[in-house]
């Protein structure tokens, strides 16, 4: 497993790390990835691939009816938005 | 100028062209054919512009279908066009911490319907994934979508190309159909509403979380008309199934097109250019044909490597969406019984209607018109069921009724003339009780107010005069009242026969049976 490119990862996740923080976190990420890598050693020849965890729960299909339900605190939720212009949410200049 | 943005689709690079009118130096566009780009081709092969004959265009279409469910995909907010901004929102679709999505079961039903209608293999087990990127209209910082295991795959759709473009039947492949959610809407402040140069933007999250089905076609289309007709057919299927309003103009059906060209015989694809923001099939048709010519021109100048950089300022780069399975959603499991019952209940699809009308003996031109809108084809079918003559019923619907609908800006569901009354009208004309002209006269009243044809005819005293004795006396009267013309006729001006026929017709306000009347006029003039 390649060592992580911390700079690239920060860019994608829009996080800023100081050089010290980045130096510290690189090895930590590698260890986590390596830990998952141990799973590659498991024998899986007789096991059907699972798409997702949770398919065994037959009674709950995880679906809801197509019925209108408003959030009870909608007004205060919208009111707590940082910056608005009228009914719109105002966001800073979008870089191209 | 053409505008472009870098976009990545999965892990492929492509260039995005926002549809506008690009300016190309004349030298680059040496089109040596006499027919203009927009001219209609009478045969699909014989009038390919010279510029194109060595090249082949490869076109693929990605369509996003907004579903007409009452609520959003993952929360109970209303999915409603035109609501006041940020009024249909909740923690789930606003992406607030701690909120969890729950899938709307109706979205699954609609997805199954569309998958079956497009002849797809349904994945009885599929999953959702997070497609991660940052943008102001994407509250969670990711879109819930389906990446590697979509709900439907490997389908097809059949179209009939318009007669004026050479006609022809085509079958295009469908790579996949998957479920995902829509993003919010952005408005850019500052003059022009354009993104570049605007100091800030405004977000409306009403649309965030609205359910979408994304349809990806195989790159099977070769011309603008094929791609436009593909899109039109997808829209027809969506409307026929009742899963959405399927309107490009309203934004409930959005098509992005990928166009590339390659020398004929070459297996490898050329550089792909993506065209977005087209709001009609006609716009798609034009934009694609133009783009094909533009790319061919660049190839011929030896500038194919410049397809990206000469005419557009491209910002290239691979977007890494870092897909991973959505941890907040269970596996999507379909029961075979559910799929089977939906399959059995599928309505007749537009292509099936076209085949049925063809088998009835209607011309392809008529088939395409009558089968375009399900409301119209159902109306036509009902009229036939009531015993109307097929050709006459088709002509009345496509002609007079459609004309009326156009001027009054109505749809066929608004008319008060029921199929049975239209059938009655058609039959009355066919068996000679009234003339076609009278039929046209009373049609508007029947459309506006309903009632039966018989009622309106009697109320207006418009029954056809078919009694030969009565017609004979009418003809006598006309001949008596027009001695000069009769004299002229006897002297050899045989064209005046038409004059006498017209006078008899006028004297009865169009009520006289035209065939009998002409026969009797001819008799009285000594011609038979």
Coordinates of C-alpha atoms in Angstrom, one line a residue:
Chain A
X1 CA 0.0 0.0 0.0
X2 CA 1.4 3.3 -1.1
X3 CA 2.0 5.9 1.7
X4 CA -0.7 8.5 1.7
X5 CA -0.2 11.8 -0.1
X6 CA -1.4 13.9 2.7
X7 CA -1.3 17.1 0.7
X8 CA -3.6 15.7 -1.9
X9 CA -6.0 14.3 0.7
X10 CA -6.2 17.6 2.4
X11 CA -7.0 19.3 -0.9
X12 CA -9.8 16.9 -1.6
X13 CA -11.2 17.1 1.9
X14 CA -10.7 20.9 2.1
X15 CA -8.7 20.6 5.3
X16 CA -5.7 22.7 6.2
X17 CA -2.9 21.1 8.2
X18 CA 0.3 22.6 9.4
X19 CA 3.5 20.8 8.2
X20 CA 3.9 19.3 11.7
X21 CA 0.3 18.0 11.7
X22 CA 0.7 16.6 8.2
X23 CA 4.0 14.8 9.2
X24 CA 2.2 13.3 12.2
X25 CA -0.9 12.2 10.5
X26 CA 0.7 10.5 7.5
X27 CA 1.9 7.5 9.5
X28 CA -1.4 7.3 11.4
X29 CA -3.3 7.0 8.1
X30 CA -0.9 4.3 6.9
X31 CA -1.4 2.3 10.1
X32 CA -5.3 2.5 9.7
X33 CA -5.0 1.4 6.0
X34 CA -2.6 -1.4 6.9
X35 CA -5.0 -2.6 9.6
X36 CA -7.8 -2.9 7.0
X37 CA -5.2 -4.5 4.7
X38 CA -5.1 -7.5 7.1
X39 CA -8.6 -8.4 5.9
X40 CA -7.0 -9.4 2.6
X41 CA -5.6 -12.4 4.3
X42 CA -9.0 -13.8 5.1
X43 CA -10.1 -16.9 3.1
X44 CA -13.2 -16.0 1.2
X45 CA -13.5 -18.7 -1.5
X46 CA -16.7 -20.1 -0.1
X47 CA -18.3 -16.8 0.9
X48 CA -20.8 -15.0 -1.3
X49 CA -19.8 -11.3 -1.8
X50 CA -22.0 -9.0 0.3
X51 CA -23.0 -5.7 -1.3
X52 CA -23.9 -4.0 1.9
X53 CA -24.2 -4.8 5.6
X54 CA -27.8 -4.9 6.7
X55 CA -29.5 -7.1 4.1
X56 CA -30.2 -9.7 6.7
X57 CA -32.7 -7.6 8.4
X58 CA -35.8 -8.8 6.5
X59 CA -38.4 -7.1 8.6
X60 CA -37.1 -3.7 7.9
X61 CA -36.7 -2.8 4.2
X62 CA -35.5 0.6 5.2
X63 CA -38.1 2.4 3.1
X64 CA -40.5 5.1 4.0
X65 CA -43.9 6.0 2.4
X66 CA -44.1 8.9 -0.1
X67 CA -45.9 11.1 2.4
X68 CA -45.4 14.7 3.3
X69 CA -43.8 15.3 6.7
X70 CA -42.5 18.7 7.7
X71 CA -39.7 19.2 10.2
X72 CA -41.3 20.6 13.3
X73 CA -38.6 23.3 13.9
X74 CA -38.4 24.3 10.2
X75 CA -38.7 28.1 10.9
X76 CA -36.0 28.2 13.5
X77 CA -33.8 26.0 11.4
X78 CA -34.0 28.3 8.4
X79 CA -33.6 31.3 10.7
X80 CA -30.4 30.0 12.1
X81 CA -28.7 29.9 8.6
X82 CA -25.6 32.1 8.7
X83 CA -26.2 34.6 6.0
X84 CA -29.4 35.2 4.0
X85 CA -30.5 37.6 1.3
X86 CA -34.2 37.6 1.6
X87 CA -35.3 34.0 1.4
X88 CA -32.1 32.8 -0.2
X89 CA -29.0 31.5 1.5
X90 CA -26.1 33.7 0.7
X91 CA -22.7 32.0 0.0
X92 CA -19.3 33.6 -0.7
X93 CA -17.9 34.0 -4.2
X94 CA -17.6 30.6 -5.9
X95 CA -14.2 30.1 -7.5
X96 CA -14.2 28.7 -11.0
Chain B
X1 CA -17.4 32.3 -27.5
X2 CA -17.9 28.8 -26.3
X3 CA -17.5 28.3 -22.6
X4 CA -16.0 25.3 -21.1
X5 CA -15.4 23.8 -17.8
X6 CA -13.4 20.7 -16.9
X7 CA -15.6 17.9 -15.8
X8 CA -14.8 14.3 -15.1
X9 CA -17.2 11.5 -15.5
X10 CA -16.1 8.7 -13.3
X11 CA -12.4 8.5 -14.0
X12 CA -12.4 9.7 -17.7
X13 CA -11.4 13.1 -18.8
X14 CA -13.7 15.0 -21.0
X15 CA -14.3 18.6 -21.9
X16 CA -17.6 20.3 -21.1
X17 CA -19.1 22.8 -23.5
X18 CA -21.9 25.0 -22.2
X19 CA -24.2 25.3 -25.2
X20 CA -23.9 28.6 -26.9
X21 CA -23.0 29.8 -30.4
X22 CA -19.2 29.2 -30.8
X23 CA -17.3 31.3 -33.3
X24 CA -15.2 29.3 -35.6
X25 CA -12.7 30.9 -38.1
X26 CA -14.1 30.3 -41.6
X27 CA -10.8 28.7 -42.7
X28 CA -11.4 25.9 -40.3
X29 CA -14.8 25.1 -41.6
X30 CA -14.3 24.1 -45.2
X31 CA -17.6 22.5 -45.8
X32 CA -17.8 21.6 -49.5
X33 CA -21.3 20.5 -49.6
X34 CA -24.1 22.6 -51.1
X35 CA -26.8 21.6 -48.6
X36 CA -26.6 23.8 -45.5
X37 CA -26.3 22.2 -42.0
X38 CA -29.9 22.8 -41.2
X39 CA -31.3 21.5 -44.4
X40 CA -33.6 18.5 -44.2
X41 CA -32.2 15.3 -45.6
X42 CA -34.5 13.2 -47.7
X43 CA -32.4 10.1 -47.2
X44 CA -30.1 9.4 -44.4
X45 CA -27.1 8.3 -46.5
X46 CA -27.2 10.1 -49.8
X47 CA -27.0 13.6 -48.5
X48 CA -24.3 13.3 -45.8
X49 CA -22.2 16.5 -46.1
X50 CA -18.9 15.7 -47.9
X51 CA -17.1 16.9 -44.8
X52 CA -18.5 14.0 -42.9
X53 CA -18.1 11.1 -45.2
X54 CA -14.7 10.1 -44.0
X55 CA -15.6 10.5 -40.4
X56 CA -18.1 8.9 -38.0
X57 CA -19.6 10.7 -35.1
X58 CA -20.0 8.8 -31.8
X59 CA -22.7 10.2 -29.5
X60 CA -23.8 9.2 -26.1
X61 CA -26.5 10.8 -24.0
X62 CA -26.9 11.1 -20.2
X63 CA -30.4 11.9 -19.0
X64 CA -31.5 13.0 -15.6
X65 CA -35.2 12.4 -15.0
X66 CA -36.8 14.2 -12.1
X67 CA -39.4 11.9 -10.5
X68 CA -42.9 13.1 -9.8
X69 CA -43.1 11.8 -6.3
X70 CA -44.9 13.9 -3.6
X71 CA -41.8 14.0 -1.4
X72 CA -38.1 14.0 -1.8
X73 CA -35.9 10.9 -2.1
X74 CA -34.6 10.7 1.4
X75 CA -36.9 12.9 3.6
X76 CA -40.5 13.9 3.9
X77 CA -40.1 17.4 2.4
X78 CA -42.5 18.2 -0.4
X79 CA -41.0 18.0 -3.9
X80 CA -42.7 20.9 -5.4
X81 CA -41.9 23.1 -8.4
X82 CA -42.2 26.9 -7.9
X83 CA -42.4 26.9 -4.1
X84 CA -40.9 29.9 -2.2
X85 CA -37.1 29.3 -1.9
X86 CA -36.0 27.3 1.1
X87 CA -39.5 26.5 2.2
X88 CA -39.3 22.7 1.5
X89 CA -36.3 21.9 3.6
X90 CA -35.4 19.9 6.7
X91 CA -32.2 18.8 8.4
X92 CA -31.8 15.8 6.0
X93 CA -31.9 17.7 2.7
X94 CA -30.0 20.7 4.2
X95 CA -27.3 18.3 5.3
X96 CA -27.3 19.3 8.9
X97 CA -25.2 17.2 11.3
X98 CA -26.9 14.1 12.7
X99 CA -29.7 13.9 10.0
X100 CA -30.2 10.5 8.4
X101 CA -31.7 9.7 5.0
X102 CA -34.5 7.2 4.5
X103 CA -35.3 6.1 1.0
X104 CA -38.8 6.9 -0.4
X105 CA -40.4 3.6 -1.5
X106 CA -42.2 5.3 -4.5
X107 CA -38.8 6.1 -5.9
X108 CA -38.0 2.4 -6.0
X109 CA -41.3 1.7 -7.8
X110 CA -40.6 4.3 -10.4
X111 CA -37.1 3.1 -10.9
X112 CA -38.4 -0.5 -11.5
X113 CA -41.0 0.8 -13.9
X114 CA -38.4 2.7 -15.9
X115 CA -35.9 -0.1 -15.9
X116 CA -38.5 -2.6 -17.2
X117 CA -39.7 -0.1 -19.8
X118 CA -36.2 0.2 -21.0
X119 CA -35.7 -3.6 -21.3
X120 CA -33.1 -3.6 -18.6
X121 CA -31.8 -6.3 -16.3
X122 CA -32.9 -5.2 -12.8
X123 CA -30.4 -5.7 -10.0
X124 CA -32.5 -7.3 -7.3
X125 CA -29.8 -6.2 -4.9
X126 CA -28.1 -2.8 -5.3
X127 CA -26.7 -0.2 -3.1
X128 CA -26.1 3.5 -2.7
X129 CA -22.8 5.4 -2.7
X130 CA -21.5 8.8 -1.8
X131 CA -20.3 10.8 -4.7
X132 CA -18.1 13.4 -2.9
X133 CA -17.3 16.9 -4.1
X134 CA -17.7 20.4 -2.8
X135 CA -20.1 22.9 -4.3
X136 CA -22.5 25.5 -2.9
X137 CA -25.6 23.7 -4.1
X138 CA -24.6 20.4 -2.4
X139 CA -25.3 20.8 1.3
X140 CA -23.8 17.5 2.5
X141 CA -20.6 17.8 0.4
X142 CA -21.7 14.6 -1.3
X143 CA -24.5 13.4 -3.5
X144 CA -26.2 10.1 -2.6
X145 CA -26.0 8.1 -5.9
X146 CA -25.4 4.6 -7.1
X147 CA -21.9 4.0 -8.4
X148 CA -20.9 0.4 -9.3
X149 CA -24.2 -1.5 -8.7
X150 CA -27.0 0.5 -10.2
X151 CA -30.6 -0.7 -10.0
X152 CA -30.8 -1.5 -13.8
X153 CA -28.4 -2.3 -16.6
X154 CA -28.1 -3.4 -20.2
X155 CA -31.3 -2.2 -21.7
X156 CA -32.4 -0.7 -25.0
X157 CA -34.9 1.7 -26.5
X158 CA -36.4 1.9 -29.9
X159 CA -37.1 5.0 -31.9
X160 CA -38.6 5.9 -35.3
X161 CA -36.8 8.8 -36.9
X162 CA -39.0 11.6 -38.3
X163 CA -40.1 11.1 -41.9
X164 CA -38.7 14.5 -42.9
X165 CA -35.2 13.4 -41.8
X166 CA -35.3 10.2 -43.8
X167 CA -37.3 8.1 -41.4
X168 CA -35.9 4.7 -40.2
X169 CA -36.1 2.6 -37.2
X170 CA -33.3 2.5 -34.6
X171 CA -32.5 0.6 -31.5
X172 CA -30.1 2.2 -29.1
X173 CA -28.5 0.5 -26.1
X174 CA -29.0 1.7 -22.5
X175 CA -25.9 1.1 -20.3
X176 CA -27.5 1.8 -16.9
X177 CA -30.2 3.4 -14.9
X178 CA -29.6 4.5 -11.3
X179 CA -31.2 6.4 -8.5
X180 CA -29.7 9.6 -7.1
X181 CA -30.7 12.9 -5.6
X182 CA -30.8 16.4 -7.1
X183 CA -28.8 19.3 -5.9
X184 CA -30.1 22.7 -4.9
X185 CA -30.4 25.7 -7.2
X186 CA -27.8 28.5 -7.5
X187 CA -28.4 32.1 -8.5
X188 CA -25.3 34.2 -9.1
X189 CA -25.3 37.8 -8.0
X190 CA -24.1 40.5 -10.2
X191 CA -24.9 41.6 -13.8
X192 CA -25.8 38.8 -16.1
X193 CA -26.3 36.1 -13.5
X194 CA -23.1 34.4 -14.7
X195 CA -20.9 32.5 -12.4
X196 CA -17.6 34.1 -13.5
X197 CA -17.3 37.6 -12.1
X198 CA -20.1 37.4 -9.6
X199 CA -19.2 38.5 -6.1
X200 CA -21.5 36.1 -4.3
X201 CA -24.2 33.5 -4.9
X202 CA -27.6 32.7 -3.6
X203 CA -28.8 29.2 -2.8
X204 CA -32.3 27.7 -2.8
X205 CA -32.4 24.2 -1.3
X206 CA -35.9 23.3 -2.3
X207 CA -34.6 21.1 -5.1
X208 CA -31.9 19.5 -3.0
X209 CA -32.9 15.9 -2.4
X210 CA -35.5 15.7 -5.2
X211 CA -35.3 12.1 -6.6
X212 CA -33.7 11.6 -10.0
X213 CA -33.2 8.6 -12.2
X214 CA -30.0 8.9 -14.3
X215 CA -30.1 7.1 -17.6
X216 CA -26.8 6.5 -19.4
X217 CA -27.0 5.4 -23.1
X218 CA -24.6 3.4 -25.0
X219 CA -22.6 5.6 -27.4
X220 CA -24.8 4.2 -30.2
X221 CA -26.1 7.5 -31.8
X222 CA -24.4 8.8 -34.9
X223 CA -26.2 12.0 -35.8
X224 CA -27.9 14.9 -34.1
X225 CA -31.3 13.7 -35.1
X226 CA -30.7 10.2 -33.7
X227 CA -29.7 11.7 -30.3
X228 CA -32.6 14.2 -30.3
X229 CA -35.1 11.4 -31.1
X230 CA -33.6 9.3 -28.4
X231 CA -34.2 12.1 -25.9
X232 CA -37.7 12.6 -27.2
X233 CA -38.4 8.9 -26.8
X234 CA -37.1 8.8 -23.2
X235 CA -39.4 11.8 -22.5
X236 CA -42.3 9.9 -24.0
X237 CA -41.6 6.8 -22.0
X238 CA -41.3 8.8 -18.8
X239 CA -44.7 10.5 -19.4
X240 CA -46.4 7.3 -20.5
X241 CA -45.3 5.6 -17.3
X242 CA -46.5 8.5 -15.2
X243 CA -43.2 8.7 -13.3
X244 CA -42.4 12.4 -14.1
X245 CA -43.4 15.3 -16.3
X246 CA -40.5 14.6 -18.6
X247 CA -40.1 18.2 -19.9
X248 CA -36.8 19.5 -21.1
X249 CA -38.3 23.0 -21.1
X250 CA -39.3 22.8 -17.5
X251 CA -36.0 21.2 -16.4
X252 CA -37.6 17.9 -15.3
X253 CA -35.7 16.1 -18.0
X254 CA -32.1 17.1 -18.5
X255 CA -29.8 15.8 -21.2
X256 CA -26.1 16.0 -21.4
X257 CA -24.5 14.9 -24.7
X258 CA -21.1 13.5 -25.3
X259 CA -19.8 13.9 -28.9
X260 CA -16.6 12.6 -30.5
X261 CA -15.6 11.9 -34.0
X262 CA -13.2 9.3 -35.5
X263 CA -12.1 8.4 -39.0
X264 CA -14.4 5.8 -40.4
X265 CA -13.0 2.3 -39.7
X266 CA -11.0 3.4 -36.6
X267 CA -11.9 1.5 -33.5
X268 CA -10.6 3.9 -30.9
X269 CA -12.9 6.8 -29.9
X270 CA -11.8 10.4 -30.5
X271 CA -11.7 13.1 -27.8
X272 CA -15.0 13.5 -26.2
X273 CA -16.7 16.8 -25.8
X274 CA -19.7 17.2 -23.4
X275 CA -22.5 19.6 -24.3
X276 CA -24.8 20.7 -21.5
X277 CA -27.7 23.1 -20.9
X278 CA -29.8 22.3 -23.9
X279 CA -33.5 22.9 -23.2
X280 CA -35.2 21.3 -26.2
X281 CA -34.7 18.3 -28.5
X282 CA -34.3 20.8 -31.4
X283 CA -31.5 22.6 -29.6
X284 CA -29.8 19.2 -29.0
X285 CA -30.1 18.3 -32.7
X286 CA -28.6 21.6 -33.8
X287 CA -25.8 21.7 -31.1
X288 CA -24.7 18.1 -31.9
X289 CA -24.6 18.5 -35.7
X290 CA -22.7 21.7 -35.2
X291 CA -20.2 20.1 -32.8
X292 CA -19.7 17.2 -35.2
X293 CA -18.8 19.6 -38.0
X294 CA -16.5 21.6 -35.7
X295 CA -14.6 18.5 -34.7
X296 CA -14.4 17.1 -38.2
X297 CA -13.0 20.5 -39.4
X298 CA -10.3 20.4 -36.7
X299 CA -9.4 16.8 -37.7
X300 CA -9.1 17.8 -41.3
X301 CA -6.8 20.7 -40.4
X302 CA -4.7 18.2 -38.5
X303 CA -5.7 19.9 -35.3
X304 CA -7.5 17.1 -33.5
X305 CA -5.1 17.4 -30.6
X306 CA -6.4 20.9 -30.3
X307 CA -10.0 19.8 -29.9
X308 CA -9.6 20.7 -26.3
X309 CA -7.5 23.8 -26.4
X310 CA -8.0 25.7 -29.7
X311 CA -11.6 26.7 -29.3
X312 CA -12.1 26.5 -25.6
X313 CA -10.2 27.6 -22.6
X314 CA -10.2 24.2 -20.9
X315 CA -9.3 23.7 -17.3
X316 CA -8.4 20.0 -17.3
X317 CA -8.1 17.8 -14.3
X318 CA -9.6 14.6 -13.0
X319 CA -12.2 15.0 -10.4
X320 CA -11.9 12.3 -7.8
X321 CA -15.3 11.6 -6.3
X322 CA -14.0 9.1 -3.7
X323 CA -17.0 6.9 -4.0
X324 CA -17.8 4.7 -1.1
X325 CA -20.9 2.8 0.0
X326 CA -23.4 5.1 1.8
X327 CA -23.3 3.9 5.4
X328 CA -26.6 5.5 6.3
X329 CA -28.7 3.4 3.8
X330 CA -29.4 -0.3 3.8
X331 CA -29.0 -2.5 0.7
X332 CA -31.7 -2.0 -1.8
X333 CA -33.5 -5.3 -2.2
X334 CA -36.2 -5.8 -4.7
X335 CA -38.7 -8.7 -4.4
X336 CA -39.3 -10.7 -7.6
X337 CA -43.1 -10.5 -6.9
X338 CA -42.9 -6.8 -6.8
X339 CA -41.0 -6.6 -10.0
X340 CA -43.4 -9.1 -11.7
X341 CA -46.5 -7.2 -10.6
X342 CA -45.1 -3.9 -11.9
X343 CA -44.1 -5.6 -15.1
X344 CA -47.6 -6.9 -15.6
X345 CA -49.2 -3.5 -15.0
X346 CA -47.0 -1.6 -17.4
X347 CA -49.0 0.5 -19.9
X348 CA -48.5 0.2 -23.6
X349 CA -45.3 1.9 -24.4
X350 CA -44.9 4.5 -27.2
X351 CA -42.9 2.1 -29.4
X352 CA -45.6 -0.6 -29.0
X353 CA -48.3 2.0 -29.9
X354 CA -46.3 2.9 -33.1
X355 CA -46.1 -0.8 -34.1
X356 CA -49.8 -1.2 -33.5
X357 CA -50.7 1.8 -35.6
X358 CA -48.4 0.7 -38.4
X359 CA -50.2 -2.7 -38.4
X360 CA -53.5 -0.8 -38.6
X361 CA -52.3 0.6 -41.9
X362 CA -51.7 4.2 -41.0
X363 CA -48.8 6.0 -42.8
X364 CA -45.6 6.4 -40.8
X365 CA -46.2 10.2 -40.8
X366 CA -49.6 9.7 -39.1
X367 CA -48.2 7.0 -36.8
X368 CA -45.6 9.4 -35.5
X369 CA -48.1 12.2 -34.8
X370 CA -50.8 10.1 -33.2
X371 CA -48.4 8.1 -31.0
X372 CA -46.4 11.0 -29.8
X373 CA -48.6 11.9 -26.9
X374 CA -50.3 9.2 -24.9
X375 CA -53.4 11.4 -24.3
X376 CA -53.8 11.7 -28.0
X377 CA -53.3 8.0 -28.8
X378 CA -55.8 7.0 -26.1
X379 CA -58.3 9.5 -27.5
X380 CA -57.8 8.1 -31.0
X381 CA -58.1 4.5 -29.7
X382 CA -61.4 5.3 -28.0
X383 CA -62.7 7.0 -31.1
X384 CA -62.0 3.8 -33.1
X385 CA -63.6 1.7 -30.4
X386 CA -66.8 3.7 -31.0
X387 CA -66.8 2.5 -34.6
X388 CA -65.3 5.5 -36.4
X389 CA -63.6 5.2 -39.7
X390 CA -59.9 5.0 -39.0
X391 CA -58.5 7.3 -41.6
X392 CA -61.2 9.9 -41.1
X393 CA -60.8 9.8 -37.3
X394 CA -57.0 10.2 -37.7
X395 CA -57.4 13.2 -40.0
X396 CA -59.9 14.9 -37.8
X397 CA -57.7 14.5 -34.7
X398 CA -54.4 15.5 -36.5
X399 CA -56.1 18.3 -38.5
X400 CA -59.0 20.3 -37.2
X401 CA -58.8 19.3 -33.5
X402 CA -55.1 19.8 -33.3
X403 CA -55.4 23.2 -35.0
X404 CA -58.0 24.2 -32.5
X405 CA -55.9 23.0 -29.6
X406 CA -53.0 25.0 -30.9
X407 CA -54.8 28.3 -31.2
X408 CA -56.6 28.0 -27.9
X409 CA -53.5 26.6 -26.2
X410 CA -55.4 23.6 -24.9
X411 CA -54.5 19.9 -24.6
X412 CA -56.6 17.1 -25.8
X413 CA -57.7 16.3 -22.2
X414 CA -59.4 19.8 -22.1
X415 CA -61.8 19.2 -25.0
X416 CA -65.4 18.6 -24.3
X417 CA -65.9 16.5 -27.5
X418 CA -65.7 13.0 -26.3
X419 CA -64.3 10.2 -28.5
X420 CA -67.8 8.8 -28.9
X421 CA -69.1 12.1 -30.2
X422 CA -66.1 12.4 -32.6
X423 CA -66.9 8.9 -33.7
X424 CA -70.5 10.0 -34.2
X425 CA -69.5 13.0 -36.2
X426 CA -67.2 11.0 -38.4
X427 CA -69.8 8.4 -39.0
X428 CA -72.4 11.0 -39.9
X429 CA -70.1 12.4 -42.5
X430 CA -69.2 9.0 -43.8
X431 CA -72.8 7.9 -44.4
X432 CA -73.7 11.3 -46.0
X433 CA -76.0 12.7 -43.4
X434 CA -73.8 15.9 -43.3
X435 CA -71.0 17.2 -45.4
X436 CA -67.4 17.4 -44.2
X437 CA -67.8 21.2 -44.4
X438 CA -70.7 21.2 -41.9
X439 CA -68.6 18.9 -39.7
X440 CA -65.9 21.5 -39.6
X441 CA -68.4 24.2 -38.8
X442 CA -69.9 22.5 -35.8
X443 CA -66.6 21.1 -34.4
X444 CA -65.7 24.2 -32.4
X445 CA -69.0 24.2 -30.6
X446 CA -68.7 20.5 -29.8
X447 CA -65.1 21.1 -28.5
X448 CA -66.2 24.0 -26.3
X449 CA -69.6 22.9 -25.1
X450 CA -69.9 19.2 -25.7
X451 CA -73.2 17.7 -26.6
X452 CA -73.8 15.2 -29.4
X453 CA -73.3 16.0 -33.1
X454 CA -76.9 15.2 -33.7
X455 CA -78.1 17.7 -31.2
X456 CA -76.0 20.5 -32.6
X457 CA -76.9 19.7 -36.2
X458 CA -80.6 19.7 -35.4
X459 CA -80.3 22.8 -33.2
X460 CA -78.7 24.6 -36.2
X461 CA -80.9 23.0 -38.8
X462 CA -77.8 21.7 -40.7
X463 CA -79.0 18.3 -41.8
X464 CA -77.8 17.4 -45.2
X465 CA -80.2 17.6 -48.1
X466 CA -80.1 14.3 -49.9
X467 CA -83.5 14.0 -51.4
X468 CA -83.0 14.0 -55.2
X469 CA -86.3 15.6 -55.9
X470 CA -85.5 18.5 -53.6
X471 CA -82.0 18.9 -55.0
X472 CA -83.4 18.9 -58.5
X473 CA -85.7 21.8 -57.7
X474 CA -82.8 23.6 -56.2
X475 CA -80.7 23.2 -59.3
X476 CA -83.6 24.3 -61.4
X477 CA -83.9 27.5 -59.4
X478 CA -80.2 28.2 -59.7
X479 CA -80.2 27.7 -63.5
X480 CA -83.3 29.9 -63.7
X481 CA -81.7 32.7 -61.7
X482 CA -78.5 32.7 -63.8
X483 CA -79.6 32.9 -67.5
X484 CA -76.5 34.7 -68.7
X485 CA -74.2 32.0 -67.3
X486 CA -76.5 29.2 -68.7
X487 CA -76.3 30.9 -72.1
X488 CA -72.5 31.1 -71.9
X489 CA -72.4 27.4 -70.9
X490 CA -74.5 26.3 -73.8
X491 CA -72.1 28.3 -76.1
X492 CA -69.2 26.3 -74.9
X493 CA -68.0 27.7 -71.6
X494 CA -68.0 24.3 -69.9
X495 CA -66.1 25.6 -66.9
X496 CA -69.2 27.3 -65.7
X497 CA -70.4 23.8 -64.5
X498 CA -68.4 24.6 -61.3
X499 CA -70.1 27.9 -61.0
X500 CA -73.6 26.3 -60.9
X501 CA -72.4 23.7 -58.4
X502 CA -71.1 26.5 -56.2
X503 CA -74.3 28.4 -56.4
X504 CA -76.4 25.4 -55.4
X505 CA -74.1 24.8 -52.5
X506 CA -74.3 28.4 -51.4
X507 CA -78.1 28.5 -51.7
X508 CA -78.3 25.7 -49.1
X509 CA -75.5 27.0 -46.8
X510 CA -73.4 24.0 -47.6
X511 CA -76.1 21.5 -46.6
X512 CA -76.7 19.8 -49.9
X513 CA -75.1 16.4 -50.5
X514 CA -72.2 17.3 -52.8
X515 CA -72.0 14.0 -54.8
X516 CA -75.7 13.9 -55.5
X517 CA -75.8 17.6 -56.3
X518 CA -73.0 17.4 -58.8
X519 CA -74.7 14.4 -60.5
X520 CA -78.0 16.3 -60.8
X521 CA -76.3 19.5 -62.1
X522 CA -74.5 17.5 -64.7
X523 CA -77.8 15.8 -65.7
X524 CA -79.6 19.2 -65.9
X525 CA -76.8 20.6 -68.0
X526 CA -77.2 17.7 -70.4
X527 CA -73.8 16.3 -69.7
X528 CA -74.8 12.8 -68.6

